[in-house]
CSV table of C-alpha atoms and ligand atoms in Angstrom, one decimal:
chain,number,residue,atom,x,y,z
A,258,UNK,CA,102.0,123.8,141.4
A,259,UNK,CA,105.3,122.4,139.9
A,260,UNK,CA,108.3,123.7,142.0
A,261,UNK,CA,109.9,125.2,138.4
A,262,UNK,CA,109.7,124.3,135.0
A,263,UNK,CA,112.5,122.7,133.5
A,264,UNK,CA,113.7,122.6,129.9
A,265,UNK,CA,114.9,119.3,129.7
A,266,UNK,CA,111.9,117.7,131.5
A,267,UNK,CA,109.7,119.7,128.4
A,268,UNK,CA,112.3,119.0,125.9
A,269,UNK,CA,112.0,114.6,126.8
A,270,UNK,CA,108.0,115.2,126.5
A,271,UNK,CA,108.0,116.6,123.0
A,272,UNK,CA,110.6,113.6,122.2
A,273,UNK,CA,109.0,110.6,123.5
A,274,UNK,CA,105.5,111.3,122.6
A,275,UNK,CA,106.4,112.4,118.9
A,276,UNK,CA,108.7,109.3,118.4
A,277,UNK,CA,106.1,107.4,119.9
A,278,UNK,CA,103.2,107.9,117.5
A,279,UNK,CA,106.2,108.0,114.4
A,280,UNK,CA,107.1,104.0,115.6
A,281,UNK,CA,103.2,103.4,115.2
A,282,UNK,CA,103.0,104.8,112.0
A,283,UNK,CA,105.5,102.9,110.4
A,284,UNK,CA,102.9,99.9,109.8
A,285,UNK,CA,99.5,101.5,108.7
A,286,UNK,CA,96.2,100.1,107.7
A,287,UNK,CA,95.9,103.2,105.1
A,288,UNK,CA,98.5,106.4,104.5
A,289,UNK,CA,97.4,108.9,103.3
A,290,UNK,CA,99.6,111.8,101.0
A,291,UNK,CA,98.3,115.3,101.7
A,292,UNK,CA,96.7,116.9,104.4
A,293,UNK,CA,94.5,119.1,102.2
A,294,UNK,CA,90.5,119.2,102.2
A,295,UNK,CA,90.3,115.5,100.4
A,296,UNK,CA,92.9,114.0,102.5
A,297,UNK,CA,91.3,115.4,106.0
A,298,UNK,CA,87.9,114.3,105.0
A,299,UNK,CA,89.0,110.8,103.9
A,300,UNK,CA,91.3,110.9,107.1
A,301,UNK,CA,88.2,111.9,109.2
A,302,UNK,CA,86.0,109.0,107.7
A,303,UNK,CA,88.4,106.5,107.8
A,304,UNK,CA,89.2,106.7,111.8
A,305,UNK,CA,86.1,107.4,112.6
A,306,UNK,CA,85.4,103.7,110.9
A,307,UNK,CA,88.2,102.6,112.6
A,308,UNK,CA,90.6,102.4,110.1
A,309,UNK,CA,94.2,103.0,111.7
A,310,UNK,CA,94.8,105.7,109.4
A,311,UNK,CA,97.7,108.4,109.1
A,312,UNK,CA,98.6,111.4,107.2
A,313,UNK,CA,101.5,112.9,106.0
A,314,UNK,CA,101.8,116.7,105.1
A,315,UNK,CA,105.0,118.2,103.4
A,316,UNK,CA,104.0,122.0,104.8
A,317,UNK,CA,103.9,123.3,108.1
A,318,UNK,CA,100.6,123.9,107.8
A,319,UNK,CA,97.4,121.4,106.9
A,320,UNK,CA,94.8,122.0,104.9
A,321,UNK,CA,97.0,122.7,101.2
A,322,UNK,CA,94.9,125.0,99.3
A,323,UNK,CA,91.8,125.9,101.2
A,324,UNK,CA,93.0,128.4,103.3
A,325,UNK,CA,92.9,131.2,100.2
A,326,UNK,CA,89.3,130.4,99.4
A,327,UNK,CA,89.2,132.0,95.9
A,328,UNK,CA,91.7,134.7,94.9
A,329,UNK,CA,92.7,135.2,98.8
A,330,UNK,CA,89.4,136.1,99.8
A,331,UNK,CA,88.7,133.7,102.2
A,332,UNK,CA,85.5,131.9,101.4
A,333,UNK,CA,84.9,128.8,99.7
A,334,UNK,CA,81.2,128.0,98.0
A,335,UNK,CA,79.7,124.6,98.2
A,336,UNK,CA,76.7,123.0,96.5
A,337,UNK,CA,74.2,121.1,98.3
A,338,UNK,CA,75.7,117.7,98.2
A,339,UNK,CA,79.5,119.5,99.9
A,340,UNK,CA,76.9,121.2,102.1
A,341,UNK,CA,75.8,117.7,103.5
A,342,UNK,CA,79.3,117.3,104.5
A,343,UNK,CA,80.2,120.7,106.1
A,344,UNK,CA,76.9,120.1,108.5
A,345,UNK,CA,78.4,116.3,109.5
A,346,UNK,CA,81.7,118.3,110.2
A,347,UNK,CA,79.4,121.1,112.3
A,348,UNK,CA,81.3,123.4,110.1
A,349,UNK,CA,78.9,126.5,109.5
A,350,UNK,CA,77.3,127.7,106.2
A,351,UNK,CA,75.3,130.1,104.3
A,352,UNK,CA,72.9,129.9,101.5
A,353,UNK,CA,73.8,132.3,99.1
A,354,UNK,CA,71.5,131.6,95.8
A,355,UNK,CA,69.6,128.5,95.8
A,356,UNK,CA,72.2,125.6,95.8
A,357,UNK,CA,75.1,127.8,96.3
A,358,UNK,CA,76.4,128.2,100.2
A,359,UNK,CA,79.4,129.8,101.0
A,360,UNK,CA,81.5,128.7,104.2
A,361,UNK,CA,84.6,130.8,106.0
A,362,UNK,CA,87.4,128.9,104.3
A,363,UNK,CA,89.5,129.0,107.9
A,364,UNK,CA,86.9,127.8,110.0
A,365,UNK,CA,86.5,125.2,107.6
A,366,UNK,CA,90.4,123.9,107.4
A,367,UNK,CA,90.7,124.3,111.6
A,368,UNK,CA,87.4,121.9,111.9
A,369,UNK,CA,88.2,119.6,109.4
A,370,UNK,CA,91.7,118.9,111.0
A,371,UNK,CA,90.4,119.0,114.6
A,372,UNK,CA,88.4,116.9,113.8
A,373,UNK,CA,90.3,114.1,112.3
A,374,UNK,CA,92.5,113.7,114.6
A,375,UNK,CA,89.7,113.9,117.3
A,376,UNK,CA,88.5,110.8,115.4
A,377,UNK,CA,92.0,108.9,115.4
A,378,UNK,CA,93.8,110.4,112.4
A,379,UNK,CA,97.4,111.1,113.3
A,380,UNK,CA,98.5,113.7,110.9
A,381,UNK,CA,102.3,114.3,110.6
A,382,UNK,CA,103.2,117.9,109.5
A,383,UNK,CA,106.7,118.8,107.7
A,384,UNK,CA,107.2,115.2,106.5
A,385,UNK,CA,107.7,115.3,102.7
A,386,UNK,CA,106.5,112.0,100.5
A,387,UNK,CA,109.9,111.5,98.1
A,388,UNK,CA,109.1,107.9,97.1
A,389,UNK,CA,106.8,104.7,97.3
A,390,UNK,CA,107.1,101.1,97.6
A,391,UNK,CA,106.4,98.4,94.9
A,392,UNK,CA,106.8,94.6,95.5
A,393,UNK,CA,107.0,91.8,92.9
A,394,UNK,CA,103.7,91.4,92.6
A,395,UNK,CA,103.2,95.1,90.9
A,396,UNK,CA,101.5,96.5,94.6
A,397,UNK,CA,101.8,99.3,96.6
A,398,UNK,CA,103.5,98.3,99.9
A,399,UNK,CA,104.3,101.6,101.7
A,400,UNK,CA,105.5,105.1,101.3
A,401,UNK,CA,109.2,106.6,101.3
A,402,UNK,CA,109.5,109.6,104.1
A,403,UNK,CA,111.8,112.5,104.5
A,404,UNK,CA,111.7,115.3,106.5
A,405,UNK,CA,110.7,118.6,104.4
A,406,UNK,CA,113.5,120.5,105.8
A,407,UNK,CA,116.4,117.7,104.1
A,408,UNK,CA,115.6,119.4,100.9
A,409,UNK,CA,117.5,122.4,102.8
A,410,UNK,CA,120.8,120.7,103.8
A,411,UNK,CA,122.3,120.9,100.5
A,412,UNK,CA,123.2,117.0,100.5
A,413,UNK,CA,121.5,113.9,100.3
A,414,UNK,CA,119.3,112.7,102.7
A,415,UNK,CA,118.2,109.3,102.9
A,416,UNK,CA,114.8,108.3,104.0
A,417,UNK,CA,112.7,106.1,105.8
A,418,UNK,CA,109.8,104.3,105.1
A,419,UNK,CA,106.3,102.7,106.5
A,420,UNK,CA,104.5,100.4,105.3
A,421,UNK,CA,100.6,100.5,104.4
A,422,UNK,CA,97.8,98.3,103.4
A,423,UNK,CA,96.2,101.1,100.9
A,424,UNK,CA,97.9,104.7,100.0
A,425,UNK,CA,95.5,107.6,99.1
A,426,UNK,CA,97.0,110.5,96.8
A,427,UNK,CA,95.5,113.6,98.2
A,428,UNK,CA,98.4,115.8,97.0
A,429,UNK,CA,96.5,118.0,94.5
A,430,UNK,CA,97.4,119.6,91.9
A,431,UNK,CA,100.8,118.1,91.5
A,432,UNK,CA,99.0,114.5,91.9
A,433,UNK,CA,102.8,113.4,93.4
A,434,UNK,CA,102.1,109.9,93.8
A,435,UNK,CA,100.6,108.7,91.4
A,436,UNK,CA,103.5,111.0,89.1
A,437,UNK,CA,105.9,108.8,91.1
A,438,UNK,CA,104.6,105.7,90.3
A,439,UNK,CA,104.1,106.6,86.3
A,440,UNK,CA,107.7,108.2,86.2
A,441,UNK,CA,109.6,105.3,88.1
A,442,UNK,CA,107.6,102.0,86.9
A,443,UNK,CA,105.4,103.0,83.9
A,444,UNK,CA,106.6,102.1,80.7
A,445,UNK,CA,108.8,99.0,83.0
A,446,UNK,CA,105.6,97.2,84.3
A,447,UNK,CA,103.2,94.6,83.7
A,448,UNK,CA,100.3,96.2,84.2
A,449,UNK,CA,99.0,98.8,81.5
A,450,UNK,CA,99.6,102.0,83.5
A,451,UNK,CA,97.9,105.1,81.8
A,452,UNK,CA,100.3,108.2,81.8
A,453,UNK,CA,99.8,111.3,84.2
A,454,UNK,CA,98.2,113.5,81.9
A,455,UNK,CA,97.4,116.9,84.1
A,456,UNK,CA,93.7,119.0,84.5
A,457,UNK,CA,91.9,120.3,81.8
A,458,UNK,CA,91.2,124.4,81.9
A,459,UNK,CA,88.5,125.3,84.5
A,460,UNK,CA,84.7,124.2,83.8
A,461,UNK,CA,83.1,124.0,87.7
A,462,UNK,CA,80.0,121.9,86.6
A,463,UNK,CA,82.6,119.6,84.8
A,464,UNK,CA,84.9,119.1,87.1
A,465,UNK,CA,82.8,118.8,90.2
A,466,UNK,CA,80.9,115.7,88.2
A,467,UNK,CA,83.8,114.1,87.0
A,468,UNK,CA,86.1,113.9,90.2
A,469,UNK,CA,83.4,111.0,92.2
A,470,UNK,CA,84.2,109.2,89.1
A,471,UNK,CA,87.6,109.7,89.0
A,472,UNK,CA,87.8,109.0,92.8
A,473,UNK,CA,89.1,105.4,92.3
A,474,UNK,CA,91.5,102.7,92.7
A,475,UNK,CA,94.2,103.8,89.9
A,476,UNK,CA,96.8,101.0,90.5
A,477,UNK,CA,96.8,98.5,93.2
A,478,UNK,CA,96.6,99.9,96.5
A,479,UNK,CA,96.9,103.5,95.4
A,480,UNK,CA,93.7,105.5,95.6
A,481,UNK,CA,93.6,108.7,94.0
A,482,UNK,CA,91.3,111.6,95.7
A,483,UNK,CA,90.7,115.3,95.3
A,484,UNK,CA,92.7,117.7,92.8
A,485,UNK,CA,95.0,114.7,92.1
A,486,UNK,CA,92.2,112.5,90.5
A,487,UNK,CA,91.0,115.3,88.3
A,488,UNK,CA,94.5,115.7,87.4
A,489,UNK,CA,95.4,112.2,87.1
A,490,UNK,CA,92.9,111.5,84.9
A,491,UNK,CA,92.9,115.0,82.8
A,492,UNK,CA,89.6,116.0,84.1
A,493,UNK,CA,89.0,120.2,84.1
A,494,UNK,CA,89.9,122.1,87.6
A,495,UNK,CA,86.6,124.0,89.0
A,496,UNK,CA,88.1,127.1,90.7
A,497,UNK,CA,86.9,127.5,94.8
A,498,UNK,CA,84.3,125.6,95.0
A,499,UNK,CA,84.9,122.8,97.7
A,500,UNK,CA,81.9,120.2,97.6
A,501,UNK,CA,84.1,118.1,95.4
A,502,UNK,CA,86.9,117.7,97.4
A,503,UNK,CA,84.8,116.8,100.5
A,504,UNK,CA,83.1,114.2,98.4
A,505,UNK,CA,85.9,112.7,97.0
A,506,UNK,CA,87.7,112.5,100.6
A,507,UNK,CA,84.4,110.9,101.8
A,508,UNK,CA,84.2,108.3,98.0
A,509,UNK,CA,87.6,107.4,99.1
A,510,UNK,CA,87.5,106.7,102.6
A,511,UNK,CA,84.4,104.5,101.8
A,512,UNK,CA,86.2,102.9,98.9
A,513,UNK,CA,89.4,102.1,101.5
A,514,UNK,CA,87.3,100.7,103.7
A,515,UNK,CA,85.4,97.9,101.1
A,516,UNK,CA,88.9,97.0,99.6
A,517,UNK,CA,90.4,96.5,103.3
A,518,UNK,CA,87.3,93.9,104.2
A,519,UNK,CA,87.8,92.8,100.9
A,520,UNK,CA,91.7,91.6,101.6
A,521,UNK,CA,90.7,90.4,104.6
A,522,UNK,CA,88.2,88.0,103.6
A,523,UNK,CA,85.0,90.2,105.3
B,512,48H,C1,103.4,115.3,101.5
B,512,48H,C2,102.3,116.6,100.0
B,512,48H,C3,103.0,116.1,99.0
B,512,48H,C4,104.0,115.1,99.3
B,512,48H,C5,101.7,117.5,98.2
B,512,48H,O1,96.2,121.1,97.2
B,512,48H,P1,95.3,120.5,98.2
B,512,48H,O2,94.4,121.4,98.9
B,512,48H,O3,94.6,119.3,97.6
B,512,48H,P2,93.0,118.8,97.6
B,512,48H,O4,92.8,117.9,96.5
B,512,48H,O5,92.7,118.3,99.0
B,512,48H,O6,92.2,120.2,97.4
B,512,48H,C6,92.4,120.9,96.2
B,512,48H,C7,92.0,122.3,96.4
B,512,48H,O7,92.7,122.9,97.5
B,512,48H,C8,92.3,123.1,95.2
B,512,48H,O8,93.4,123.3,94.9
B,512,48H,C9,91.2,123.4,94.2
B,512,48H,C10,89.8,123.1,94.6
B,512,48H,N1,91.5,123.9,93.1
B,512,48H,C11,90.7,124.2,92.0
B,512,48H,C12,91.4,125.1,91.0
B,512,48H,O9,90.7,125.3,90.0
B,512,48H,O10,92.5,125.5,91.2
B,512,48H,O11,96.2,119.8,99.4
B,512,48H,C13,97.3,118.9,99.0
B,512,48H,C14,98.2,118.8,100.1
B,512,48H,C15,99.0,120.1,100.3
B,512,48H,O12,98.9,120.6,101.6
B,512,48H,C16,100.5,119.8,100.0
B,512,48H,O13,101.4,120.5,100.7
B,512,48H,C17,100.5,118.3,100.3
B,512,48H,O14,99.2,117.8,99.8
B,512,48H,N2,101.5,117.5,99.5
B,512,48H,N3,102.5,116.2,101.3
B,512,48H,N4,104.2,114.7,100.6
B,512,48H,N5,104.8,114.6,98.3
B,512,48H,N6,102.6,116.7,97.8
């Protein structure tokens, strides 16, 4: 038993072992923007793989909009195929017609986190992605940091940076990265660079379909997955059901993977 505990000594700990794992995540093999269903499940495949992978979350908490399940009651539905995925996670479901299973929308955000990071993910909470990187040659090259809180101090806050081999956009919604890169270099590069254009109005059967296509290397080194590559690419939203976003985690994760053998000559 420790003779007393003391402040300071708890106060280092926290310190050194955060600053620690920040220093290894300034030079990534893929970074990933969102720590929402898509970005956990690609996060999940892509350490388990191998693949030094981090994420980077703007909330305090993970896991962006599953927590609500539909409407705040909190259950999410899956088809078959998102079923497939829940079982790999151990995550537990329900048939409720035939091809309809609905899963506790909690127990599903706690496993996929835990088990992300059991599989090598470090995930980075509260750390807000203002910015990217662009070399000459028209590529991603890394990701412009700040902490979430700096949007409080009233003043500007400069940021940091890491650098990584492939970027996934797992922000939802909002599809912030790729809406970065349209905004800053669009109409300025060499490349044709298709405009953000937003979702299209709910249609589930739509939707679900049409994000594994849109799952896909939208400009070089930037990967587009979940919500964001439905809204990216003006595809319809599909309401609480989840299968897509697992799938798309999983299509990007496996497409990370190829294009990093790929680069290095596998
Ligand atoms: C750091 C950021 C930044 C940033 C955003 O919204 P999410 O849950 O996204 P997905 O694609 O994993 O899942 C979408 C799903 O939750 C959903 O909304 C569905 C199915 N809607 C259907 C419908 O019809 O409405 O998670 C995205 C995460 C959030 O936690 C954000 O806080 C985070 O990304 N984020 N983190 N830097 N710039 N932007």
């Amino acid at each position: 038993m420790a003779e007393g505990l003391d402040e300071v000594t708890i106060s280092r700990a926290i310190i050194e072992g955060y600053t620690k794992e920040l220093l290894e995540a300034t030079e990534v093999d893929v970074a990933i923007v969102g720590a929402g269903p898509a970005g956990m499940t690609a996060g999940y495949y892509l350490a388990k793989s191998g693949v030094k992978t981090t994420l980077f979350e703007r909330k305090l908490s993970i896991g962006g909009g599953i927590w609500g399940g539909g409407m705040m009651f909190n259950r999410i539905v899956v088809q078959a195929e998102g079923k497939e995925v829940l079982d790999e996670f151990g995550i537990t479901t329900k048939e409720y017609r035939s091809g309809y299973y609905i899963a506790d929308s909690l127990e599903t955000a706690a496993t996929l986190c835990s088990q992300a990071i059991k599989a090598g993910a470090k995930i980075f909470n509260l750390i807000t992605v203002e910015d990217v990187m662009i070399r000459e040659d028209d590529k991603i090259a890394g990701l412009v940091l700040n902490w979430s809180a700096a949007s409080l101090a009233n003043i500007h806050v400069d940021p940091l940076a890491i650098r990584a081999r492939l970027v996934i956009d797992a922000t939802g919604h909002d599809c912030e990265v790729w809406r970065i890169v349209t905004q800053k270099i669009g109409a300025r590069s060499k490349k044709r660079i298709s405009q953000t254009i937003g979702e299209k109005p709910m249609w589930a059967e739509v939707g679900e379909r049409e994000i594994i296509k849109n799952t896909r290397e939208i400009y070089p080194n930037l990967i587009v997955a979940g919500m964001a590559a439905n809204a990216a690419f003006g595809s319809p939203r599909m309401g609480p059901i989840f299968g897509g976003m697992l799938l798309s985690g999983k299509k990007a994760a496996e497409l990370a993977a190829n294009l990093l053998k790929k680069s290095r000559g596998l």
